[in-house]
mmCIF file of C-alpha atoms in Angstrom:
data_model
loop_
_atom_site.group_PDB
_atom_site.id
_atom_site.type_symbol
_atom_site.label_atom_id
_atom_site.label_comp_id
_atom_site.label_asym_id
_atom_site.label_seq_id
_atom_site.Cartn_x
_atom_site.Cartn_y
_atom_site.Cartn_z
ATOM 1 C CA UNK A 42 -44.427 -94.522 2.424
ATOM 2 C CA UNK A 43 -41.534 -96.648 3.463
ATOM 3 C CA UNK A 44 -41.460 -97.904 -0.352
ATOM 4 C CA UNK A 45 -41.281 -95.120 -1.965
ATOM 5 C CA UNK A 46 -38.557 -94.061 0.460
ATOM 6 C CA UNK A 47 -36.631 -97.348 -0.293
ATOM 7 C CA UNK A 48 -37.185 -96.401 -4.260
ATOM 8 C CA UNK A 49 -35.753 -92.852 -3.815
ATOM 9 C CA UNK A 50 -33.004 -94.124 -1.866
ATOM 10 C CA UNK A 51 -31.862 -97.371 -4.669
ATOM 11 C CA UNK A 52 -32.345 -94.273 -7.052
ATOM 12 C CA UNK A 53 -30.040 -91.887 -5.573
ATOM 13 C CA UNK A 54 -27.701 -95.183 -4.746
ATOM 14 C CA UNK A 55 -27.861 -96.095 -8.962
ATOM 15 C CA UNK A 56 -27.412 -92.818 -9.986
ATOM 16 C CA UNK A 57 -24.906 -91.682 -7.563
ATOM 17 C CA UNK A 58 -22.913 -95.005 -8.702
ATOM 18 C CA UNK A 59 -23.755 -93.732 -12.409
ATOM 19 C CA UNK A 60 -26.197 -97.095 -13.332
ATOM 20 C CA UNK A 61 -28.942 -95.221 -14.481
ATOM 21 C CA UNK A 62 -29.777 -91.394 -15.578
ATOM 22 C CA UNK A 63 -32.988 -89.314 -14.038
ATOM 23 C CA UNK A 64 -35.089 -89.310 -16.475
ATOM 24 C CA UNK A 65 -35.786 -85.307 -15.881
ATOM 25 C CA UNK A 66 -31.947 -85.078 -16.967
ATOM 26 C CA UNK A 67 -32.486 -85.962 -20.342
ATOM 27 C CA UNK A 68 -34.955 -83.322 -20.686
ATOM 28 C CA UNK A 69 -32.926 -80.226 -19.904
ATOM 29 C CA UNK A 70 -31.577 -78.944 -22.641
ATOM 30 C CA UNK A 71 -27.722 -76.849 -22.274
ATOM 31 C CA UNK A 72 -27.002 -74.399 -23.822
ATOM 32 C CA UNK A 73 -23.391 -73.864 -24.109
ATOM 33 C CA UNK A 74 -21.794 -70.650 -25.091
ATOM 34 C CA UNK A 75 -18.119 -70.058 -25.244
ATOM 35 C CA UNK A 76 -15.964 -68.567 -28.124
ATOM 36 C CA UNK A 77 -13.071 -71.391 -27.549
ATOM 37 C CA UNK A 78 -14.446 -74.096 -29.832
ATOM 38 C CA UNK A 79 -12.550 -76.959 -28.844
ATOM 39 C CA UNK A 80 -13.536 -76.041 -24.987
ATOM 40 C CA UNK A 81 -17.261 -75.534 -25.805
ATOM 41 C CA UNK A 82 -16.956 -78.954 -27.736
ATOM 42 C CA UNK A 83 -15.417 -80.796 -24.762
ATOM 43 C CA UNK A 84 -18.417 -79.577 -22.572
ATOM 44 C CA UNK A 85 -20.498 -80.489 -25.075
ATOM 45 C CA UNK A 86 -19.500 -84.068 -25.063
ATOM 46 C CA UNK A 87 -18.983 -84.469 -21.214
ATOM 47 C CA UNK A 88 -22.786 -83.196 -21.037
ATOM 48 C CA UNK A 89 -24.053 -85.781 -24.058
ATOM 49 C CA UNK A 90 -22.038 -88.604 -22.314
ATOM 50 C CA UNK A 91 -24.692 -87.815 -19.857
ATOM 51 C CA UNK A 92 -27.803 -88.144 -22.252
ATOM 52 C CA UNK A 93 -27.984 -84.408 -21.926
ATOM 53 C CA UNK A 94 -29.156 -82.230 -25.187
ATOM 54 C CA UNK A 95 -26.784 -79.559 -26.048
ATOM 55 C CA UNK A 96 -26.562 -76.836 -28.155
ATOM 56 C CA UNK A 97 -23.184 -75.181 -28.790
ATOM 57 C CA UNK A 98 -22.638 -71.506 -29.004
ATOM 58 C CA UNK A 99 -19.291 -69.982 -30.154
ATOM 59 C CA UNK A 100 -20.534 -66.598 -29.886
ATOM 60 C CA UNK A 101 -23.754 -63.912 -27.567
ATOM 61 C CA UNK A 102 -25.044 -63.892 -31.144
ATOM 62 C CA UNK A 103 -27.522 -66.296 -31.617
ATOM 63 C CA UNK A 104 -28.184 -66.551 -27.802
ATOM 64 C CA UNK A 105 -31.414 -64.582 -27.844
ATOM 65 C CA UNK A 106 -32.635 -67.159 -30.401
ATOM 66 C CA UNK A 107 -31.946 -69.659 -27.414
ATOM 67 C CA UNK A 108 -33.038 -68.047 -24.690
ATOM 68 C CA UNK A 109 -36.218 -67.527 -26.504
ATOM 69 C CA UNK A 110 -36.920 -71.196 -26.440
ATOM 70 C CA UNK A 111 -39.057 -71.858 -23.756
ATOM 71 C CA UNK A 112 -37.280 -75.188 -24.085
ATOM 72 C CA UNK A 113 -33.769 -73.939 -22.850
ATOM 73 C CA UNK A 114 -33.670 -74.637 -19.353
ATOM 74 C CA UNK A 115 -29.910 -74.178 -18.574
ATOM 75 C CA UNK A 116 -27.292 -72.297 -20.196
ATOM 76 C CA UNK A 117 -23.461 -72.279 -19.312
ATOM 77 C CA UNK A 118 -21.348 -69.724 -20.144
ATOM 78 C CA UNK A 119 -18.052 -68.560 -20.294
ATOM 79 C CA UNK A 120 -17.476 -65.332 -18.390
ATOM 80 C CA UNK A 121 -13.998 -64.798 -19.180
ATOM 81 C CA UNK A 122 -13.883 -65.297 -22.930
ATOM 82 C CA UNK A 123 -17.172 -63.469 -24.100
ATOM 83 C CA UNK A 124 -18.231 -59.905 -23.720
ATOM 84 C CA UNK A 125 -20.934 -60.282 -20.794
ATOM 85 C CA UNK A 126 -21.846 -57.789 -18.272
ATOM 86 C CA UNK A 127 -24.761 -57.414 -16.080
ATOM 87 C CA UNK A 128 -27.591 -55.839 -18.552
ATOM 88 C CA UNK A 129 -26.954 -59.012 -20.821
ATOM 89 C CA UNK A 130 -27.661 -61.655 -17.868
ATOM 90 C CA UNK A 131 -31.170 -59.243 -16.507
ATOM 91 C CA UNK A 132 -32.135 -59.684 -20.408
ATOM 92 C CA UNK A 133 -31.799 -63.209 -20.544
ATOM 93 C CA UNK A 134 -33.974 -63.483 -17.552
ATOM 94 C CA UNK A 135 -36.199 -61.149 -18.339
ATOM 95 C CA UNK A 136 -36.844 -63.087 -21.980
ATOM 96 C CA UNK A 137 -36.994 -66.759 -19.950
ATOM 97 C CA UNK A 138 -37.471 -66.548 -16.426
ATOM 98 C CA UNK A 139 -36.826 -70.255 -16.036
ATOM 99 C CA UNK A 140 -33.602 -70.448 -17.400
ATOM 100 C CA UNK A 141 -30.657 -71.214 -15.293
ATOM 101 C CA UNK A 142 -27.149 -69.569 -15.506
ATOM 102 C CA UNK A 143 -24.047 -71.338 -14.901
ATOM 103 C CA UNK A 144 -20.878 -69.487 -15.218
ATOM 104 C CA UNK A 145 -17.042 -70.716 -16.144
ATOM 105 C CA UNK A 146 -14.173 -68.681 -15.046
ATOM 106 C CA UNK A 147 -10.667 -68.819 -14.055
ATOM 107 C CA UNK A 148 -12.101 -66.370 -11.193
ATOM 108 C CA UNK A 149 -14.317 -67.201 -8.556
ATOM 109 C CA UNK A 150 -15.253 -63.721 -8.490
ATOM 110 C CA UNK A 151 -15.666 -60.984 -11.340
ATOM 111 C CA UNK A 152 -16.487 -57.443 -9.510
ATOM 112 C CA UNK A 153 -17.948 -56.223 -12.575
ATOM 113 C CA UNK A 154 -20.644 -59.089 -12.247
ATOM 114 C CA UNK A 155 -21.588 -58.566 -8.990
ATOM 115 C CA UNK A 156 -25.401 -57.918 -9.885
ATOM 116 C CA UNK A 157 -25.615 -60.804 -12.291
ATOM 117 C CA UNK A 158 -23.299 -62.761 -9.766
ATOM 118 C CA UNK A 159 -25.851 -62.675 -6.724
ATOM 119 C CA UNK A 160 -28.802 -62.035 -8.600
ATOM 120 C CA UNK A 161 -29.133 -64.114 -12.182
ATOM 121 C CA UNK A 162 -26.002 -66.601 -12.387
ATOM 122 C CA UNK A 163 -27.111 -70.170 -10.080
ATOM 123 C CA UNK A 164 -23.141 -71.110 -9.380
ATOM 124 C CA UNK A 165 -19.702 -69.898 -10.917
ATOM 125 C CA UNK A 166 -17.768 -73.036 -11.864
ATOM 126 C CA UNK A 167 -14.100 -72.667 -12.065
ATOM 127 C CA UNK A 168 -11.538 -74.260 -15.433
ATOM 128 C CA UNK A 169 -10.855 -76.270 -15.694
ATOM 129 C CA UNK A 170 -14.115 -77.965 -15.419
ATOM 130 C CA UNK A 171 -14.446 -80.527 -12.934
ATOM 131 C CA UNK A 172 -17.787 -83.150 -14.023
ATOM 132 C CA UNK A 173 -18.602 -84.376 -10.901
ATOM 133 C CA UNK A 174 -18.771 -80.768 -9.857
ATOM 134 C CA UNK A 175 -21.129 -79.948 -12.846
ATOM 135 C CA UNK A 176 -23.242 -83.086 -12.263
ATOM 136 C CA UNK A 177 -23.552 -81.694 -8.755
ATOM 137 C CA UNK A 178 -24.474 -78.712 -9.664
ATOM 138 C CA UNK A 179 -26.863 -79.818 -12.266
ATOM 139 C CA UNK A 180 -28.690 -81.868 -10.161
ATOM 140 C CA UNK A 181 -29.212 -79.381 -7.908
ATOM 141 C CA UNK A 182 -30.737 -77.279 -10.980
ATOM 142 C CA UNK A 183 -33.025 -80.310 -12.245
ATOM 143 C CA UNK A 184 -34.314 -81.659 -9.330
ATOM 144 C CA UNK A 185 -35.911 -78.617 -7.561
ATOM 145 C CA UNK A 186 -38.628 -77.563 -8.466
ATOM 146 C CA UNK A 187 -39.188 -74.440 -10.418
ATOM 147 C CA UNK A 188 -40.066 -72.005 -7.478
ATOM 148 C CA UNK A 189 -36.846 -72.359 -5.663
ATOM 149 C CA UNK A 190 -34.688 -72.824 -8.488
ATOM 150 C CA UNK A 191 -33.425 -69.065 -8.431
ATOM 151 C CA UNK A 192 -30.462 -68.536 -6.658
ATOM 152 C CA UNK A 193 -29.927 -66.920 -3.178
ATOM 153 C CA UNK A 194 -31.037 -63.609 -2.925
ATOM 154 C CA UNK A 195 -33.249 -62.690 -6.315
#
C-alpha cells in the first residue's frame, strides 16, 4: 500500500510539474464549439499541446453528430457567441449522458441558463481562457469516475 501511495504521489508530482501526461487524458476526446474561428482554433491547440483529441465546431450544427458519439466525453462551449439555451444542453444529455459540459463566457453567470447552469454545465470558465484553469478543471472531469462526474445538484 505504501508503494502505490509513493507512485500516485511521483505521479501527481510529474504531472503537476508537466513531465508526463495521464494516460486517461489522451483518451478524452473535446469537443469544441464556438463560432469565432480563430478562438475555437486557439483552444484547439492549447488542448492538443496537451495530447488531447479535439474536434472543432464553428457552429450547434453538426453537434448532435458529436454528441452522438459515445466517444465524446467533454465538450466546451461558448455561451456567449452561439444560440444556446436550456432545452439544447437537457438534449445533449439526454442523447449522451456521459458527456461533460464546460462553458466559456465573459459572464460568470447567464440568468437565462440557470437550469443548464446548475443542472447540465460541470464549470463556467471565464475569457479569456486561463490553461492552468482548464487543466484543473479537466482533471477534475477525467479522473473521477463516471458516477460522480455530474455536477452539484443533478
Amino acid at each position: 500500500f505504501a508503494i502505490e501511495q509513493w507512485q500516485q504521489c511521483q505521479l501527481t508530482t510529474m504531472f503537476e510539474s508537466k513531465q508526463i501526461i495521464p494516460e486517461t487524458w489522451m483518451r478524452e476526446p473535446v469537443v469544441v464549439v464556438d463560432s469565432e474561428e480563430k478562438q475555437c482554433l486557439e483552444l484547439c491547440e492549447l488542448l492538443e499541446a496537451e495530447h488531447f483529441k479535439t474536434t472543432s465546431l464553428y457552429s450547434l450544427a453538426n453537434l448532435e453528430r458529436a454528441v452522438s458519439n459515445k466517444g465524446c466525453q467533454i465538450i466546451l462551449i461558448d455561451l456567449d457567441t452561439l444560440p444556446v439555451n436550456n432545452r439544447l444542453f437537457r438534449d445533449i444529455k439526454k442523447k449522451n449522458s456521459a458527456v461533460r459540459l464546460i462553458g466559456i463566457s465573459n459572464r460568470p453567470f447567464h440568468p437565462e441558463l440557470q437550469e443548464a447552469m446548475s443542472k447540465y454545465i460541470y464549470v463556467n470558465l471565464s475569457k479569456p481562457i486561463d490553461g492552468e484553469e482548464l487543466f484543473y478543471w479537466l482533471k477534475s472531469i477525467c479522473e473521477n469516475d463516471s458516477d460522480s462526474r455530474d455536477p452539484p445538484n443533478s
